[in-house]
mmCIF file with all atom_site columns, C-alpha atoms in Angstrom:
data_model
loop_
_atom_site.group_PDB
_atom_site.id
_atom_site.type_symbol
_atom_site.label_atom_id
_atom_site.label_alt_id
_atom_site.label_comp_id
_atom_site.label_asym_id
_atom_site.label_entity_id
_atom_site.label_seq_id
_atom_site.pdbx_PDB_ins_code
_atom_site.Cartn_x
_atom_site.Cartn_y
_atom_site.Cartn_z
_atom_site.occupancy
_atom_site.B_iso_or_equiv
_atom_site.pdbx_formal_charge
_atom_site.auth_seq_id
_atom_site.auth_comp_id
_atom_site.auth_asym_id
_atom_site.auth_atom_id
_atom_site.pdbx_PDB_model_num
ATOM 1   C CA . MET W 1 1   ? 10.724  8.574   17.152  1.00 0.00 ? 1   MET W CA 1
ATOM 2   C CA . SER W 1 2   ? 7.270   7.158   17.564  1.00 0.00 ? 2   SER W CA 1
ATOM 3   C CA . ILE W 1 3   ? 4.703   7.579   14.763  1.00 0.00 ? 3   ILE W CA 1
ATOM 4   C CA . HIS W 1 4   ? 1.032   7.398   15.641  1.00 0.00 ? 4   HIS W CA 1
ATOM 5   C CA . THR W 1 5   ? -0.818  9.104   12.810  1.00 0.00 ? 5   THR W CA 1
ATOM 6   C CA . ILE W 1 6   ? -0.670  9.214   9.038   1.00 0.00 ? 6   ILE W CA 1
ATOM 7   C CA . GLU W 1 7   ? 0.232   12.920  9.292   1.00 0.00 ? 7   GLU W CA 1
ATOM 8   C CA . GLN W 1 8   ? 3.220   12.075  11.476  1.00 0.00 ? 8   GLN W CA 1
ATOM 9   C CA . LEU W 1 9   ? 4.237   9.356   9.052   1.00 0.00 ? 9   LEU W CA 1
ATOM 10  C CA . ALA W 1 10  ? 3.906   11.741  6.095   1.00 0.00 ? 10  ALA W CA 1
ATOM 11  C CA . GLU W 1 11  ? 6.103   14.310  7.810   1.00 0.00 ? 11  GLU W CA 1
ATOM 12  C CA . ALA W 1 12  ? 8.704   11.700  8.808   1.00 0.00 ? 12  ALA W CA 1
ATOM 13  C CA . VAL W 1 13  ? 8.834   10.377  5.223   1.00 0.00 ? 13  VAL W CA 1
ATOM 14  C CA . ARG W 1 14  ? 9.097   13.918  3.844   1.00 0.00 ? 14  ARG W CA 1
ATOM 15  C CA . ARG W 1 15  ? 11.898  14.835  6.284   1.00 0.00 ? 15  ARG W CA 1
ATOM 16  C CA . PHE W 1 16  ? 13.763  11.551  5.605   1.00 0.00 ? 16  PHE W CA 1
ATOM 17  C CA . GLY W 1 17  ? 13.749  12.167  1.864   1.00 0.00 ? 17  GLY W CA 1
ATOM 18  C CA . HIS W 1 18  ? 14.681  15.873  2.144   1.00 0.00 ? 18  HIS W CA 1
ATOM 19  C CA . GLU W 1 19  ? 17.619  15.125  4.443   1.00 0.00 ? 19  GLU W CA 1
ATOM 20  C CA . ARG W 1 20  ? 19.008  12.942  1.655   1.00 0.00 ? 20  ARG W CA 1
ATOM 21  C CA . ASP W 1 21  ? 17.896  15.200  -1.250  1.00 0.00 ? 21  ASP W CA 1
ATOM 22  C CA . TRP W 1 22  ? 15.809  12.315  -2.534  1.00 0.00 ? 22  TRP W CA 1
ATOM 23  C CA . HIS W 1 23  ? 12.962  14.736  -3.261  1.00 0.00 ? 23  HIS W CA 1
ATOM 24  C CA . LEU W 1 24  ? 15.003  15.665  -6.355  1.00 0.00 ? 24  LEU W CA 1
ATOM 25  C CA . TYR W 1 25  ? 14.225  12.203  -7.765  1.00 0.00 ? 25  TYR W CA 1
ATOM 26  C CA . HIS W 1 26  ? 10.760  11.639  -6.310  1.00 0.00 ? 26  HIS W CA 1
ATOM 27  C CA . SER W 1 27  ? 8.579   12.560  -9.297  1.00 0.00 ? 27  SER W CA 1
ATOM 28  C CA . PRO W 1 28  ? 5.146   10.998  -9.385  1.00 0.00 ? 28  PRO W CA 1
ATOM 29  C CA . LYS W 1 29  ? 6.315   8.692   -12.208 1.00 0.00 ? 29  LYS W CA 1
ATOM 30  C CA . ASN W 1 30  ? 9.374   7.515   -10.304 1.00 0.00 ? 30  ASN W CA 1
ATOM 31  C CA . LEU W 1 31  ? 7.477   7.016   -7.052  1.00 0.00 ? 31  LEU W CA 1
ATOM 32  C CA . THR W 1 32  ? 4.741   5.049   -8.807  1.00 0.00 ? 32  THR W CA 1
ATOM 33  C CA . ALA W 1 33  ? 7.352   2.802   -10.451 1.00 0.00 ? 33  ALA W CA 1
ATOM 34  C CA . ALA W 1 34  ? 9.077   2.259   -7.093  1.00 0.00 ? 34  ALA W CA 1
ATOM 35  C CA . LEU W 1 35  ? 5.717   1.461   -5.473  1.00 0.00 ? 35  LEU W CA 1
ATOM 36  C CA . ILE W 1 36  ? 5.012   -1.214  -8.089  1.00 0.00 ? 36  ILE W CA 1
ATOM 37  C CA . VAL W 1 37  ? 8.437   -2.745  -7.612  1.00 0.00 ? 37  VAL W CA 1
ATOM 38  C CA . GLU W 1 38  ? 7.893   -2.898  -3.817  1.00 0.00 ? 38  GLU W CA 1
ATOM 39  C CA . ALA W 1 39  ? 4.397   -4.365  -4.303  1.00 0.00 ? 39  ALA W CA 1
ATOM 40  C CA . ALA W 1 40  ? 5.917   -7.098  -6.474  1.00 0.00 ? 40  ALA W CA 1
ATOM 41  C CA . GLU W 1 41  ? 8.505   -7.781  -3.768  1.00 0.00 ? 41  GLU W CA 1
ATOM 42  C CA . LEU W 1 42  ? 5.637   -8.100  -1.288  1.00 0.00 ? 42  LEU W CA 1
ATOM 43  C CA . LEU W 1 43  ? 4.270   -10.982 -3.372  1.00 0.00 ? 43  LEU W CA 1
ATOM 44  C CA . GLU W 1 44  ? 7.545   -12.911 -3.428  1.00 0.00 ? 44  GLU W CA 1
ATOM 45  C CA . PRO W 1 45  ? 7.343   -14.546 0.058   1.00 0.00 ? 45  PRO W CA 1
ATOM 46  C CA . PHE W 1 46  ? 3.912   -15.909 -0.876  1.00 0.00 ? 46  PHE W CA 1
ATOM 47  C CA . GLN W 1 47  ? 4.974   -17.378 -4.195  1.00 0.00 ? 47  GLN W CA 1
ATOM 48  C CA . TRP W 1 48  ? 4.154   -21.088 -4.463  1.00 0.00 ? 48  TRP W CA 1
ATOM 49  C CA . LEU W 1 49  ? 2.491   -21.280 -1.026  1.00 0.00 ? 49  LEU W CA 1
ATOM 50  C CA . THR W 1 50  ? -0.905  -22.847 -0.488  1.00 0.00 ? 50  THR W CA 1
ATOM 51  C CA . GLU W 1 51  ? -3.698  -20.731 0.924   1.00 0.00 ? 51  GLU W CA 1
ATOM 52  C CA . GLU W 1 52  ? -3.113  -22.308 4.362   1.00 0.00 ? 52  GLU W CA 1
ATOM 53  C CA . GLN W 1 53  ? 0.613   -21.757 4.236   1.00 0.00 ? 53  GLN W CA 1
ATOM 54  C CA . SER W 1 54  ? 0.066   -18.074 3.321   1.00 0.00 ? 54  SER W CA 1
ATOM 55  C CA . HIS W 1 55  ? -1.894  -17.684 6.551   1.00 0.00 ? 55  HIS W CA 1
ATOM 56  C CA . ASN W 1 56  ? 0.772   -19.379 8.662   1.00 0.00 ? 56  ASN W CA 1
ATOM 57  C CA . LEU W 1 57  ? 4.092   -17.848 7.593   1.00 0.00 ? 57  LEU W CA 1
ATOM 58  C CA . PRO W 1 58  ? 7.235   -18.816 9.485   1.00 0.00 ? 58  PRO W CA 1
ATOM 59  C CA . PRO W 1 59  ? 8.811   -15.892 11.427  1.00 0.00 ? 59  PRO W CA 1
ATOM 60  C CA . ASP W 1 60  ? 11.439  -15.098 8.786   1.00 0.00 ? 60  ASP W CA 1
ATOM 61  C CA . LYS W 1 61  ? 8.895   -14.871 5.967   1.00 0.00 ? 61  LYS W CA 1
ATOM 62  C CA . ARG W 1 62  ? 6.495   -12.922 8.149   1.00 0.00 ? 62  ARG W CA 1
ATOM 63  C CA . GLU W 1 63  ? 9.252   -10.380 8.841   1.00 0.00 ? 63  GLU W CA 1
ATOM 64  C CA . ALA W 1 64  ? 10.054  -10.165 5.114   1.00 0.00 ? 64  ALA W CA 1
ATOM 65  C CA . VAL W 1 65  ? 6.370   -9.448  4.450   1.00 0.00 ? 65  VAL W CA 1
ATOM 66  C CA . ARG W 1 66  ? 6.346   -6.852  7.224   1.00 0.00 ? 66  ARG W CA 1
ATOM 67  C CA . GLN W 1 67  ? 9.367   -5.077  5.722   1.00 0.00 ? 67  GLN W CA 1
ATOM 68  C CA . GLU W 1 68  ? 7.901   -5.069  2.218   1.00 0.00 ? 68  GLU W CA 1
ATOM 69  C CA . MET W 1 69  ? 4.572   -3.742  3.511   1.00 0.00 ? 69  MET W CA 1
ATOM 70  C CA . ALA W 1 70  ? 6.468   -0.894  5.129   1.00 0.00 ? 70  ALA W CA 1
ATOM 71  C CA . ASP W 1 71  ? 8.226   -0.148  1.854   1.00 0.00 ? 71  ASP W CA 1
ATOM 72  C CA . VAL W 1 72  ? 4.889   -0.078  -0.016  1.00 0.00 ? 72  VAL W CA 1
ATOM 73  C CA . LEU W 1 73  ? 3.374   2.232   2.603   1.00 0.00 ? 73  LEU W CA 1
ATOM 74  C CA . ILE W 1 74  ? 6.378   4.594   2.578   1.00 0.00 ? 74  ILE W CA 1
ATOM 75  C CA . TYR W 1 75  ? 6.346   4.917   -1.211  1.00 0.00 ? 75  TYR W CA 1
ATOM 76  C CA . LEU W 1 76  ? 2.580   5.444   -1.180  1.00 0.00 ? 76  LEU W CA 1
ATOM 77  C CA . VAL W 1 77  ? 2.933   8.179   1.441   1.00 0.00 ? 77  VAL W CA 1
ATOM 78  C CA . SER W 1 78  ? 5.791   9.735   -0.581  1.00 0.00 ? 78  SER W CA 1
ATOM 79  C CA . LEU W 1 79  ? 3.563   9.806   -3.660  1.00 0.00 ? 79  LEU W CA 1
ATOM 80  C CA . ALA W 1 80  ? 0.725   11.377  -1.663  1.00 0.00 ? 80  ALA W CA 1
ATOM 81  C CA . ASN W 1 81  ? 3.156   13.975  -0.287  1.00 0.00 ? 81  ASN W CA 1
ATOM 82  C CA . THR W 1 82  ? 4.385   14.783  -3.824  1.00 0.00 ? 82  THR W CA 1
ATOM 83  C CA . LEU W 1 83  ? 0.873   15.116  -5.237  1.00 0.00 ? 83  LEU W CA 1
ATOM 84  C CA . ASP W 1 84  ? -0.594  16.743  -2.100  1.00 0.00 ? 84  ASP W CA 1
ATOM 85  C CA . ILE W 1 85  ? -3.224  14.041  -1.694  1.00 0.00 ? 85  ILE W CA 1
ATOM 86  C CA . ASP W 1 86  ? -4.846  13.337  1.658   1.00 0.00 ? 86  ASP W CA 1
ATOM 87  C CA . LEU W 1 87  ? -4.707  9.559   1.805   1.00 0.00 ? 87  LEU W CA 1
ATOM 88  C CA . LEU W 1 88  ? -7.267  9.233   4.603   1.00 0.00 ? 88  LEU W CA 1
ATOM 89  C CA . GLN W 1 89  ? -9.789  11.385  2.718   1.00 0.00 ? 89  GLN W CA 1
ATOM 90  C CA . ALA W 1 90  ? -9.057  9.479   -0.487  1.00 0.00 ? 90  ALA W CA 1
ATOM 91  C CA . ALA W 1 91  ? -9.656  6.156   1.293   1.00 0.00 ? 91  ALA W CA 1
ATOM 92  C CA . GLU W 1 92  ? -12.863 7.437   2.853   1.00 0.00 ? 92  GLU W CA 1
ATOM 93  C CA . ASP W 1 93  ? -14.124 8.656   -0.533  1.00 0.00 ? 93  ASP W CA 1
ATOM 94  C CA . LYS W 1 94  ? -13.189 5.361   -2.177  1.00 0.00 ? 94  LYS W CA 1
ATOM 95  C CA . LEU W 1 95  ? -14.964 3.309   0.488   1.00 0.00 ? 95  LEU W CA 1
ATOM 96  C CA . ALA W 1 96  ? -18.128 5.371   -0.168  1.00 0.00 ? 96  ALA W CA 1
ATOM 97  C CA . ILE W 1 97  ? -17.800 4.727   -3.913  1.00 0.00 ? 97  ILE W CA 1
ATOM 98  C CA . ASN W 1 98  ? -17.256 0.993   -3.284  1.00 0.00 ? 98  ASN W CA 1
ATOM 99  C CA . ALA W 1 99  ? -20.262 0.870   -0.946  1.00 0.00 ? 99  ALA W CA 1
ATOM 100 C CA . ARG W 1 100 ? -22.420 2.078   -3.835  1.00 0.00 ? 100 ARG W CA 1
ATOM 101 C CA . LYS W 1 101 ? -20.836 -0.365  -6.286  1.00 0.00 ? 101 LYS W CA 1
ATOM 102 C CA . TYR W 1 102 ? -21.030 -3.307  -3.909  1.00 0.00 ? 102 TYR W CA 1
ATOM 103 C CA . PRO W 1 103 ? -24.140 -3.096  -1.737  1.00 0.00 ? 103 PRO W CA 1
ATOM 104 C CA . VAL W 1 104 ? -24.222 -5.746  0.952   1.00 0.00 ? 104 VAL W CA 1
ATOM 105 C CA . ALA W 1 105 ? -27.423 -7.209  -0.428  1.00 0.00 ? 105 ALA W CA 1
ATOM 106 C CA . THR W 1 106 ? -25.806 -8.162  -3.735  1.00 0.00 ? 106 THR W CA 1
ATOM 107 C CA . ALA W 1 107 ? -22.108 -8.388  -2.892  1.00 0.00 ? 107 ALA W CA 1
ATOM 108 C CA . LYS W 1 108 ? -22.091 -10.424 0.341   1.00 0.00 ? 108 LYS W CA 1
ATOM 109 C CA . GLY W 1 109 ? -20.391 -13.740 -0.231  1.00 0.00 ? 109 GLY W CA 1
ATOM 110 C CA . SER W 1 110 ? -19.543 -12.964 -3.847  1.00 0.00 ? 110 SER W CA 1
ATOM 111 C CA . CYS W 1 111 ? -16.189 -12.148 -5.416  1.00 0.00 ? 111 CYS W CA 1
ATOM 112 C CA . ARG W 1 112 ? -17.665 -10.919 -8.697  1.00 0.00 ? 112 ARG W CA 1
ATOM 113 C CA . LYS W 1 113 ? -16.790 -7.463  -9.887  1.00 0.00 ? 113 LYS W CA 1
ATOM 114 C CA . TYR W 1 114 ? -19.621 -4.924  -9.678  1.00 0.00 ? 114 TYR W CA 1
ATOM 115 C CA . ASN W 1 115 ? -20.147 -4.871  -13.469 1.00 0.00 ? 115 ASN W CA 1
ATOM 116 C CA . GLU W 1 116 ? -20.218 -8.648  -13.922 1.00 0.00 ? 116 GLU W CA 1
ATOM 117 C CA . SER W 1 117 ? -23.577 -10.298 -14.156 1.00 0.00 ? 117 SER W CA 1
ATOM 118 C CA . GLU W 1 118 ? -24.395 -13.567 -12.455 1.00 0.00 ? 118 GLU W CA 1
ATOM 119 C CA . PRO W 1 119 ? -23.684 -16.733 -14.504 1.00 0.00 ? 119 PRO W CA 1
#
């Protein structure tokens, strides 16, 4: 099976879970908890690395990161399926909100949060 769109991924994730009756356990609370666990596992291969090392992972660590990213994505899509949320629309809406919070003129080159004043 080849997946090319978020809709195809959402359907594949839905089908995978239903074939195993996992939808019985996939409440928003449980899926959010699982998502957080997987996000923490995504951090593990980077623990104790320098910035440079984190950009140049050896193949085994890069594959571990790849697998954990997939887990995070799958749980996020499962949560969106459960709550009937269009992830692409949500991301588009959030980018528009962030564009207002972080206009290029004031945010470029800065890592300050939008509500923090300059020192």
